[in-house]
Amino acid sequence: MTYADVIIDISHEKVDRDFQYRIPDELEQEIKPGVVVTVPFGKGNTLRKGYVIGVTEKAKYDTSRIKMIQSVSTDDETTESRLIALAAWMKETYGSTMIQALKTVLPVKDKIRAKEKRLIFFCGERQAAEELLEELSGSRFRARERFLRAILEAGRLEYTYASKELGAGASVLDFFEKKGMIRLENQEMYRIPNQADLVKEDCELCLNAEQNVAVKQIFREWKEPEARPVLLFGVTGSGKTQVYMRLIQQVIQEGKQAIVLIPEIALTYQTVRRFYAMFGDKVSVLNSRLSQGERYDQFKRAKRGEVQVMVGPRSALFTPFSNLGLIVIDEEHESTYKSENTPRYHARETAIQRARMEHANVVMGSATPSLSAYSRAESGEYLLVKLNARYKERPLPQVSIVDLREELKKGNRSVLSTELKASLSETLRKKEQAMLFLNRRGYAGFVSCRACGHVMKCPHCDVSLSEHNGRRLICHYCGYETVKPQVCPSCGSPHIGGFKAGTQQIEKVLEKDFPEARVLRMDFDTTRTKDSYEKILAAFSRHEADILVGTQMIVKGHDFPDVTLVGVIAADLSLNMDDYHCGERTFQLLTQAVGRAGRGVKPGHAVIQTYQPEHYSIRAAATQDYAEFYKEEMGYRLLMDYPPAAHMMTIFGACQDEELLKKAMYYIEAFICRVSPKEELHMIGPAAASVGKVKDVYRQVLHLKNVDMAFLTAVREKLEQYIEINSGFRKIYIQFDMS
Ligand code: ADP
Ligand code: ZN
Ligand code: ZN
């Protein structure tokens, strides 16, 4: 006997609640998540429409009390039912409850009413009204007079304006309504975010020869019955955005809609502007600063067919278009495409799944594809399409690598090497612009030797150890711990420690070394307020400053034609993060940073400072050689069984009580050992997470690797049940990550 979990009403907070129904034998084949069914509901058994969110063999209640599904409506495949099916897939793939998945996918409506505006329209005879106005003027009916004058002038007024500003209360309106002069109406309003600075331009889309070939290849693939996802691999500035726009044009022409995912609005505002210039108000923009209500309204407009293109971050993927034709994922390799909330979905995989279910296509683009996407393109699972040249054949910048160990030998302890300093002088002399980039993420806890570049790494996991309290070094994968050495174990130098240089410090050095230069700084501190990103970037692009100093934020998506020099202060910072992606991230960041130079007519130059000039991520970024990087990085992943060479399930546990958390993680570890064959077990941890405690909540991680995702999924499902039935886990927050 099989049962279906059905939600009756998806438009309200009722998604929290599902009801179980028995599936009649003859319907067994047809019932799957997302299917619309008719079920008897409530005491009177009135027939209601419901959505199946899951199928199971286990009855939740006394089987005699479970009612039977009445019928399936096969032709009723709504946008919602497709999104529900997608949620079901996310639940299975990433591990979450169905409710968590539904809340991610469906536009939230809880407690948000569509906003309405009450309007008053003038609908009487003009002449009669003017006569009446004359009568009223100077009379004691001052509010009537004010109101009539205003509505005669405007034709319509907002109710709140009339009552608050004009003092026209119910009795006044009543008076005019009875005379048939006005009519009141509620109009639904969209909370449309400010798109004022977006303008439609009359532009024709012209493609160069290489871009045209790329588009043709993609169209050819789309004619296939099972079109593959496309990976558009094009160097920075090769015109990937042009290609996306051409594809979208086609999709719109066929009466379908497109979703364009971008990593982060604030940082890719130019891209948004280009889409708007091309497609005008066919485009809607979602951004992370929108309120829930605004977001909901944007989705509603999409559902009603009022917009054809939705541009936005990860969550725009769930735009309820009724006839989705294309999902574009720009800068596919960006880490913002991975959700940090349960379900921890990846936008790339989820987009491909949605496209598969709705017969749409996926095109993802990058100058530095993720290993995961590129390995799939190599195996033929994705179609690889290349753009090899920058638009107008502008050359890629000249790159030099500066070995910081040599600088120390020469006695230079400044954050600026001799070469970078000389290049800066030259750039300033020519009145061109420079960008200085510090690729430091949240913190840099790693410890290295300034004399020889040696980095303290975990002997078991090959990731950097992190410094704690200045005394101990810890691996955040396996929990390995050691005492921080006083001298470098490799060369004996006492110059061993954490790298400490922030953007502020660089700014100070510049003030001292180049007092005449105008410097702008962009980092977490200077971008806290709304619009601050855009302001800083706009000022820099108007050449109101000579040097822009910043973190990751400055390397994305912007075109500054006067920038001819890019300096990377310490390439190692991102290389020594305590996770296996750091080589990949470093290559991506450096390639993007270097790609910022020489985008205008003047050729560019980049200087990369590093303690590890021999590292393949740095060498390959300097020569812009993706193939070389891919070969080395894939070799490392294969050796260490890290994704995409294998799959990895990470179990996060969080709890205020550290002892309880450790115990729970230990039980989880023991459970996994119990349910898995020994030879399949590649477990690392449990260990403190890289941020081991946040707001007094302790966090631990446990990793399980396997070449077979199905194995990990099976373990996860058993574990989910184990955790659910054991009350000992009640106080522990558990999250899964599958990659
Ligand atoms: P990518 O997305 O690959 O970094 P873009 O699409 O942003 O590349 O193109 C880089 C620059 O070159 C942009 O300023 C864009 O307007 C310009 N460009 C690219 N292709 C064309 C084209 N076919 N016609 C006109 N301008 C183009
Ligand atoms: Zn050393
Ligand atoms: Zn380790």
mmCIF file of N, CA, C and O and ligand atoms in Angstrom, residues 206-208 211 234-242 274 391 559 599, ligand 1:
data_model
loop_
_atom_site.group_PDB
_atom_site.id
_atom_site.type_symbol
_atom_site.label_atom_id
_atom_site.label_comp_id
_atom_site.label_asym_id
_atom_site.label_seq_id
_atom_site.Cartn_x
_atom_site.Cartn_y
_atom_site.Cartn_z
ATOM 1 N N CYS A 206 24.591 43.483 -32.131
ATOM 2 C CA CYS A 206 25.514 43.030 -33.170
ATOM 3 C C CYS A 206 26.489 42.050 -32.552
ATOM 4 O O CYS A 206 26.998 42.281 -31.466
ATOM 5 N N LEU A 207 26.721 40.973 -33.253
ATOM 6 C CA LEU A 207 27.681 40.002 -32.740
ATOM 7 C C LEU A 207 28.866 39.951 -33.694
ATOM 8 O O LEU A 207 28.698 40.117 -34.904
ATOM 9 N N ASN A 208 30.035 39.705 -33.160
ATOM 10 C CA ASN A 208 31.167 39.504 -34.058
ATOM 11 C C ASN A 208 31.188 38.043 -34.511
ATOM 12 O O ASN A 208 30.353 37.234 -34.091
ATOM 13 N N GLN A 211 31.357 35.280 -31.782
ATOM 14 C CA GLN A 211 30.114 35.224 -31.003
ATOM 15 C C GLN A 211 28.999 34.573 -31.818
ATOM 16 O O GLN A 211 28.206 33.785 -31.300
ATOM 17 N N GLY A 234 34.382 31.613 -22.028
ATOM 18 C CA GLY A 234 34.942 32.722 -22.801
ATOM 19 C C GLY A 234 35.800 33.597 -21.923
ATOM 20 O O GLY A 234 35.420 33.913 -20.790
ATOM 21 N N VAL A 235 36.937 34.013 -22.434
ATOM 22 C CA VAL A 235 37.830 34.859 -21.635
ATOM 23 C C VAL A 235 37.092 36.127 -21.220
ATOM 24 O O VAL A 235 36.085 36.496 -21.832
ATOM 25 N N THR A 236 37.603 36.814 -20.209
ATOM 26 C CA THR A 236 36.947 38.045 -19.738
ATOM 27 C C THR A 236 36.884 39.055 -20.887
ATOM 28 O O THR A 236 37.868 39.264 -21.585
ATOM 29 N N GLY A 237 35.714 39.627 -21.093
ATOM 30 C CA GLY A 237 35.571 40.631 -22.146
ATOM 31 C C GLY A 237 35.386 40.064 -23.542
ATOM 32 O O GLY A 237 35.487 40.779 -24.530
ATOM 33 N N SER A 238 35.062 38.754 -23.617
ATOM 34 C CA SER A 238 34.909 38.168 -24.955
ATOM 35 C C SER A 238 33.496 38.347 -25.493
ATOM 36 O O SER A 238 33.224 38.068 -26.651
ATOM 37 N N GLY A 239 32.584 38.792 -24.652
ATOM 38 C CA GLY A 239 31.230 39.039 -25.129
ATOM 39 C C GLY A 239 30.225 37.966 -24.760
ATOM 40 O O GLY A 239 29.233 37.743 -25.455
ATOM 41 N N LYS A 240 30.425 37.329 -23.614
ATOM 42 C CA LYS A 240 29.463 36.319 -23.180
ATOM 43 C C LYS A 240 28.087 36.944 -22.987
ATOM 44 O O LYS A 240 27.069 36.356 -23.369
ATOM 45 N N THR A 241 28.077 38.146 -22.433
ATOM 46 C CA THR A 241 26.792 38.812 -22.199
ATOM 47 C C THR A 241 26.069 39.083 -23.514
ATOM 48 O O THR A 241 24.840 38.957 -23.598
ATOM 49 N N GLN A 242 26.838 39.432 -24.546
ATOM 50 C CA GLN A 242 26.232 39.631 -25.870
ATOM 51 C C GLN A 242 25.541 38.343 -26.321
ATOM 52 O O GLN A 242 24.436 38.366 -26.845
ATOM 53 N N ARG A 274 22.768 46.615 -18.822
ATOM 54 C CA ARG A 274 22.796 46.228 -20.240
ATOM 55 C C ARG A 274 21.556 45.434 -20.635
ATOM 56 O O ARG A 274 21.029 45.589 -21.714
ATOM 57 N N TYR A 391 36.815 40.932 -27.155
ATOM 58 C CA TYR A 391 36.160 41.735 -28.179
ATOM 59 C C TYR A 391 37.144 42.759 -28.734
ATOM 60 O O TYR A 391 37.901 43.369 -27.970
ATOM 61 N N ASP A 559 33.797 47.392 -15.909
ATOM 62 C CA ASP A 559 34.641 47.855 -16.988
ATOM 63 C C ASP A 559 35.151 49.237 -16.646
ATOM 64 O O ASP A 559 34.377 50.189 -16.581
ATOM 65 N N ARG A 599 41.138 47.033 -20.331
ATOM 66 C CA ARG A 599 39.884 46.759 -21.029
ATOM 67 C C ARG A 599 39.539 47.875 -22.005
ATOM 68 O O ARG A 599 38.660 47.724 -22.842
HETATM 69 P P1 ADP B 1 32.007 39.132 -21.028
HETATM 70 O O1 ADP B 1 30.584 38.998 -20.545
HETATM 71 O O2 ADP B 1 32.508 37.904 -21.743
HETATM 72 O O3 ADP B 1 32.994 39.627 -19.995
HETATM 73 P P2 ADP B 1 31.000 41.411 -22.401
HETATM 74 O O4 ADP B 1 29.783 40.906 -23.077
HETATM 75 O O5 ADP B 1 30.838 42.175 -21.149
HETATM 76 O O6 ADP B 1 32.022 40.219 -22.169
HETATM 77 O O7 ADP B 1 31.826 42.276 -23.454
HETATM 78 C C1 ADP B 1 32.946 43.071 -23.090
HETATM 79 C C2 ADP B 1 32.804 44.449 -23.692
HETATM 80 O O8 ADP B 1 32.852 44.368 -25.122
HETATM 81 C C3 ADP B 1 31.486 45.103 -23.341
HETATM 82 O O9 ADP B 1 31.709 46.462 -23.101
HETATM 83 C C4 ADP B 1 30.625 44.906 -24.573
HETATM 84 O O10 ADP B 1 29.703 45.946 -24.732
HETATM 85 C C5 ADP B 1 31.664 44.884 -25.690
HETATM 86 N N1 ADP B 1 31.234 44.001 -26.770
HETATM 87 C C6 ADP B 1 31.380 42.666 -26.796
HETATM 88 N N2 ADP B 1 30.887 42.158 -27.943
HETATM 89 C C7 ADP B 1 30.402 43.186 -28.660
HETATM 90 C C8 ADP B 1 29.781 43.326 -29.946
HETATM 91 N N3 ADP B 1 29.553 42.266 -30.710
HETATM 92 N N4 ADP B 1 29.432 44.562 -30.344
HETATM 93 C C9 ADP B 1 29.674 45.622 -29.564
HETATM 94 N N5 ADP B 1 30.262 45.576 -28.362
HETATM 95 C C10 ADP B 1 30.637 44.385 -27.895
#
